[in-house]
Amino acid sequence: MGAKQGDRLYAQLSYEQVVRQYAQSVSSVCMIRLQNWADAEDCFQNTFIKLFRKSPDFKDQNHLRAWLLRVAINECKNYIRDNRRHLSLDTALEIPAPCAEDDADLSWALMKLAPDYRDVVYLYYVEQMKVREIADILGKNQNTVKTLLSRGREKLRQIYGGDGR
């Protein structure tokens, strides 16, 4: 009866409502991953176009959210693979990313992390997802996610110059 339940979810939420409800999460994942607003917008749009075209059935809101984030991350990976630019990492890190002033420090630090760490730390702390959910979205083992999270935290401490206390 999963399809019927998914139908009910769509009956409750219009496509426009889904976009409004999850726009911040999807755009943040794309921006953190790509570090370029124009590229992030492309992947954001592609994510919601896939939702519109495929109209998959979802068990509940958490399943919908996880699907959108997984698709957004995959869109970003595909975008990076298909649109490699001849830009050094040092140059890319110097390009400022637009973000709210309150989030500037965290966004800056996240952008300094490698993509695997960045995804895990972002999903855990900003999206407040559980390790199991992150593992499902990223297609990784839960222990791998825990390791990436631990190492990501350590790298953030190094970036901020903290001693871990």
Tab-separated table of C-alpha atoms in Angstrom:
chain	number	residue	atom	x	y	z
A	1	MET	CA	0.000	0.000	0.000
A	2	GLY	CA	3.059	2.272	-0.274
A	3	ALA	CA	1.883	3.748	-3.577
A	4	LYS	CA	-1.463	4.723	-2.101
A	5	GLN	CA	0.272	6.401	0.802
A	6	GLY	CA	2.529	8.250	-1.682
A	7	ASP	CA	-0.548	9.323	-3.632
A	8	ARG	CA	-1.965	10.767	-0.426
A	9	LEU	CA	1.254	12.693	0.187
A	10	TYR	CA	0.991	14.262	-3.268
A	11	ALA	CA	-2.701	14.954	-2.705
A	12	GLN	CA	-1.750	16.856	0.442
A	13	LEU	CA	1.145	18.785	-1.098
A	14	SER	CA	1.115	20.397	-4.516
A	15	TYR	CA	4.301	20.532	-6.545
A	16	GLU	CA	4.579	24.240	-5.741
A	17	GLN	CA	4.248	23.539	-2.007
A	18	VAL	CA	6.976	20.902	-2.197
A	19	VAL	CA	9.296	23.353	-3.953
A	20	ARG	CA	8.597	26.035	-1.358
A	21	GLN	CA	9.032	23.643	1.552
A	22	TYR	CA	12.320	22.123	0.379
A	23	ALA	CA	13.865	24.969	-1.646
A	24	GLN	CA	16.182	26.076	1.167
A	25	SER	CA	17.513	22.577	1.844
A	26	VAL	CA	18.079	21.730	-1.815
A	27	SER	CA	19.661	25.094	-2.667
A	28	SER	CA	21.944	24.878	0.369
A	29	VAL	CA	23.134	21.389	-0.567
A	30	CYS	CA	23.822	22.579	-4.113
A	31	MET	CA	25.603	25.740	-2.981
A	32	ILE	CA	27.748	23.952	-0.411
A	33	ARG	CA	28.678	21.318	-3.013
A	34	LEU	CA	29.334	23.592	-6.002
A	35	GLN	CA	30.430	26.842	-4.337
A	36	ASN	CA	28.998	28.842	-7.206
A	37	TRP	CA	25.508	30.302	-7.174
A	38	ALA	CA	24.846	30.009	-10.926
A	39	ASP	CA	25.903	26.351	-10.994
A	40	ALA	CA	23.925	25.647	-7.827
A	41	GLU	CA	20.811	27.173	-9.422
A	42	ASP	CA	21.170	24.817	-12.388
A	43	CYS	CA	21.347	21.760	-10.152
A	44	PHE	CA	18.530	23.086	-7.968
A	45	GLN	CA	16.288	23.393	-11.018
A	46	ASN	CA	17.299	19.988	-12.342
A	47	THR	CA	16.430	18.402	-8.999
A	48	PHE	CA	12.896	19.763	-9.026
A	49	ILE	CA	12.470	19.055	-12.746
A	50	LYS	CA	13.248	15.407	-11.986
A	51	LEU	CA	10.651	15.430	-9.226
A	52	PHE	CA	8.073	16.894	-11.603
A	53	ARG	CA	8.848	14.502	-14.455
A	54	LYS	CA	9.205	11.311	-12.439
A	55	SER	CA	6.499	11.980	-9.833
A	56	PRO	CA	7.766	9.147	-7.609
A	57	ASP	CA	5.683	7.777	-4.761
A	58	PHE	CA	6.899	8.606	-1.274
A	59	LYS	CA	6.093	6.901	1.998
A	60	ASP	CA	6.182	10.159	3.932
A	61	GLN	CA	7.746	13.633	4.104
A	62	ASN	CA	11.095	12.239	5.290
A	63	HIS	CA	11.267	9.967	2.251
A	64	LEU	CA	10.486	12.939	-0.024
A	65	ARG	CA	13.147	15.090	1.657
A	66	ALA	CA	15.760	12.321	1.477
A	67	TRP	CA	14.963	11.734	-2.210
A	68	LEU	CA	15.333	15.435	-3.030
A	69	LEU	CA	18.656	15.736	-1.194
A	70	ARG	CA	20.028	12.568	-2.793
A	71	VAL	CA	19.003	13.802	-6.262
A	72	ALA	CA	20.503	17.250	-5.560
A	73	ILE	CA	23.833	15.738	-4.487
A	74	ASN	CA	23.881	13.491	-7.551
A	75	GLU	CA	23.025	16.428	-9.814
A	76	CYS	CA	25.972	18.337	-8.346
A	77	LYS	CA	28.307	15.371	-8.830
A	78	ASN	CA	27.176	15.045	-12.445
A	79	TYR	CA	27.536	18.782	-12.996
A	80	ILE	CA	31.086	18.764	-11.651
A	81	ARG	CA	31.985	15.754	-13.778
A	82	ASP	CA	30.418	17.169	-16.959
A	83	ASN	CA	31.548	20.779	-16.530
A	84	ARG	CA	35.069	20.592	-15.249
A	85	ARG	CA	36.569	24.015	-15.466
A	86	HIS	CA	40.232	24.717	-15.800
A	87	LEU	CA	40.409	26.480	-12.491
A	88	SER	CA	42.868	25.638	-9.753
A	89	LEU	CA	41.539	24.761	-6.330
A	90	ASP	CA	43.326	27.762	-4.819
A	91	THR	CA	41.635	30.092	-7.303
A	92	ALA	CA	38.243	28.492	-6.706
A	93	LEU	CA	38.555	28.927	-2.954
A	94	GLU	CA	39.209	32.651	-3.417
A	95	ILE	CA	35.889	33.196	-5.204
A	96	PRO	CA	33.417	34.445	-2.606
A	97	ALA	CA	30.163	32.563	-2.287
A	98	PRO	CA	27.038	34.593	-1.524
A	99	CYS	CA	25.597	33.735	1.880
A	100	ALA	CA	23.846	35.327	4.827
A	101	GLU	CA	26.166	37.248	7.136
A	102	ASP	CA	25.255	35.040	10.124
A	103	ASP	CA	26.164	31.917	8.179
A	104	ALA	CA	29.346	33.318	6.647
A	105	ASP	CA	31.784	31.672	9.077
A	106	LEU	CA	30.211	28.224	8.870
A	107	SER	CA	29.714	28.438	5.115
A	108	TRP	CA	33.307	29.514	4.640
A	109	ALA	CA	34.572	26.628	6.780
A	110	LEU	CA	32.337	24.082	5.034
A	111	MET	CA	33.584	25.265	1.657
A	112	LYS	CA	37.142	24.502	2.777
A	113	LEU	CA	36.248	20.844	3.445
A	114	ALA	CA	36.525	18.102	0.827
A	115	PRO	CA	33.117	17.308	-0.737
A	116	ASP	CA	32.603	14.014	1.147
A	117	TYR	CA	33.192	15.694	4.504
A	118	ARG	CA	31.198	18.752	3.455
A	119	ASP	CA	28.128	16.681	2.530
A	120	VAL	CA	28.144	14.658	5.742
A	121	VAL	CA	28.754	17.628	8.055
A	122	TYR	CA	26.143	19.733	6.271
A	123	LEU	CA	23.471	17.024	6.327
A	124	TYR	CA	24.168	16.182	9.965
A	125	TYR	CA	24.362	19.664	11.470
A	126	VAL	CA	22.361	21.900	9.166
A	127	GLU	CA	19.695	19.477	7.930
A	128	GLN	CA	19.791	17.660	11.306
A	129	MET	CA	19.662	14.257	9.707
A	130	LYS	CA	20.583	11.020	11.445
A	131	VAL	CA	23.624	9.001	10.427
A	132	ARG	CA	21.343	6.279	9.012
A	133	GLU	CA	19.519	8.805	6.823
A	134	ILE	CA	22.790	10.309	5.597
A	135	ALA	CA	24.113	6.840	4.766
A	136	ASP	CA	20.973	6.119	2.733
A	137	ILE	CA	21.158	9.422	0.857
A	138	LEU	CA	24.855	9.137	0.054
A	139	GLY	CA	24.809	5.391	-0.569
A	140	LYS	CA	27.484	4.794	2.055
A	141	ASN	CA	27.838	2.477	5.035
A	142	GLN	CA	26.765	4.011	8.379
A	143	ASN	CA	30.248	3.455	9.822
A	144	THR	CA	31.743	5.280	6.842
A	145	VAL	CA	29.408	8.207	7.513
A	146	LYS	CA	30.429	8.233	11.195
A	147	THR	CA	34.100	8.242	10.182
A	148	LEU	CA	33.558	11.052	7.654
A	149	LEU	CA	31.639	13.031	10.285
A	150	SER	CA	34.389	12.576	12.863
A	151	ARG	CA	37.133	13.532	10.422
A	152	GLY	CA	35.051	16.442	9.129
A	153	ARG	CA	34.669	17.784	12.666
A	154	GLU	CA	38.429	17.510	13.173
A	155	LYS	CA	39.102	19.354	9.926
A	156	LEU	CA	36.659	22.101	10.970
A	157	ARG	CA	38.554	22.434	14.266
A	158	GLN	CA	41.773	22.826	12.278
A	159	ILE	CA	40.186	25.422	9.994
A	160	TYR	CA	38.884	27.415	12.937
A	161	GLY	CA	42.137	26.957	14.815
A	162	GLY	CA	40.339	25.409	17.787
A	163	ASP	CA	41.908	22.942	20.163
A	164	GLY	CA	38.753	20.823	20.497
A	165	ARG	CA	37.786	22.036	23.991
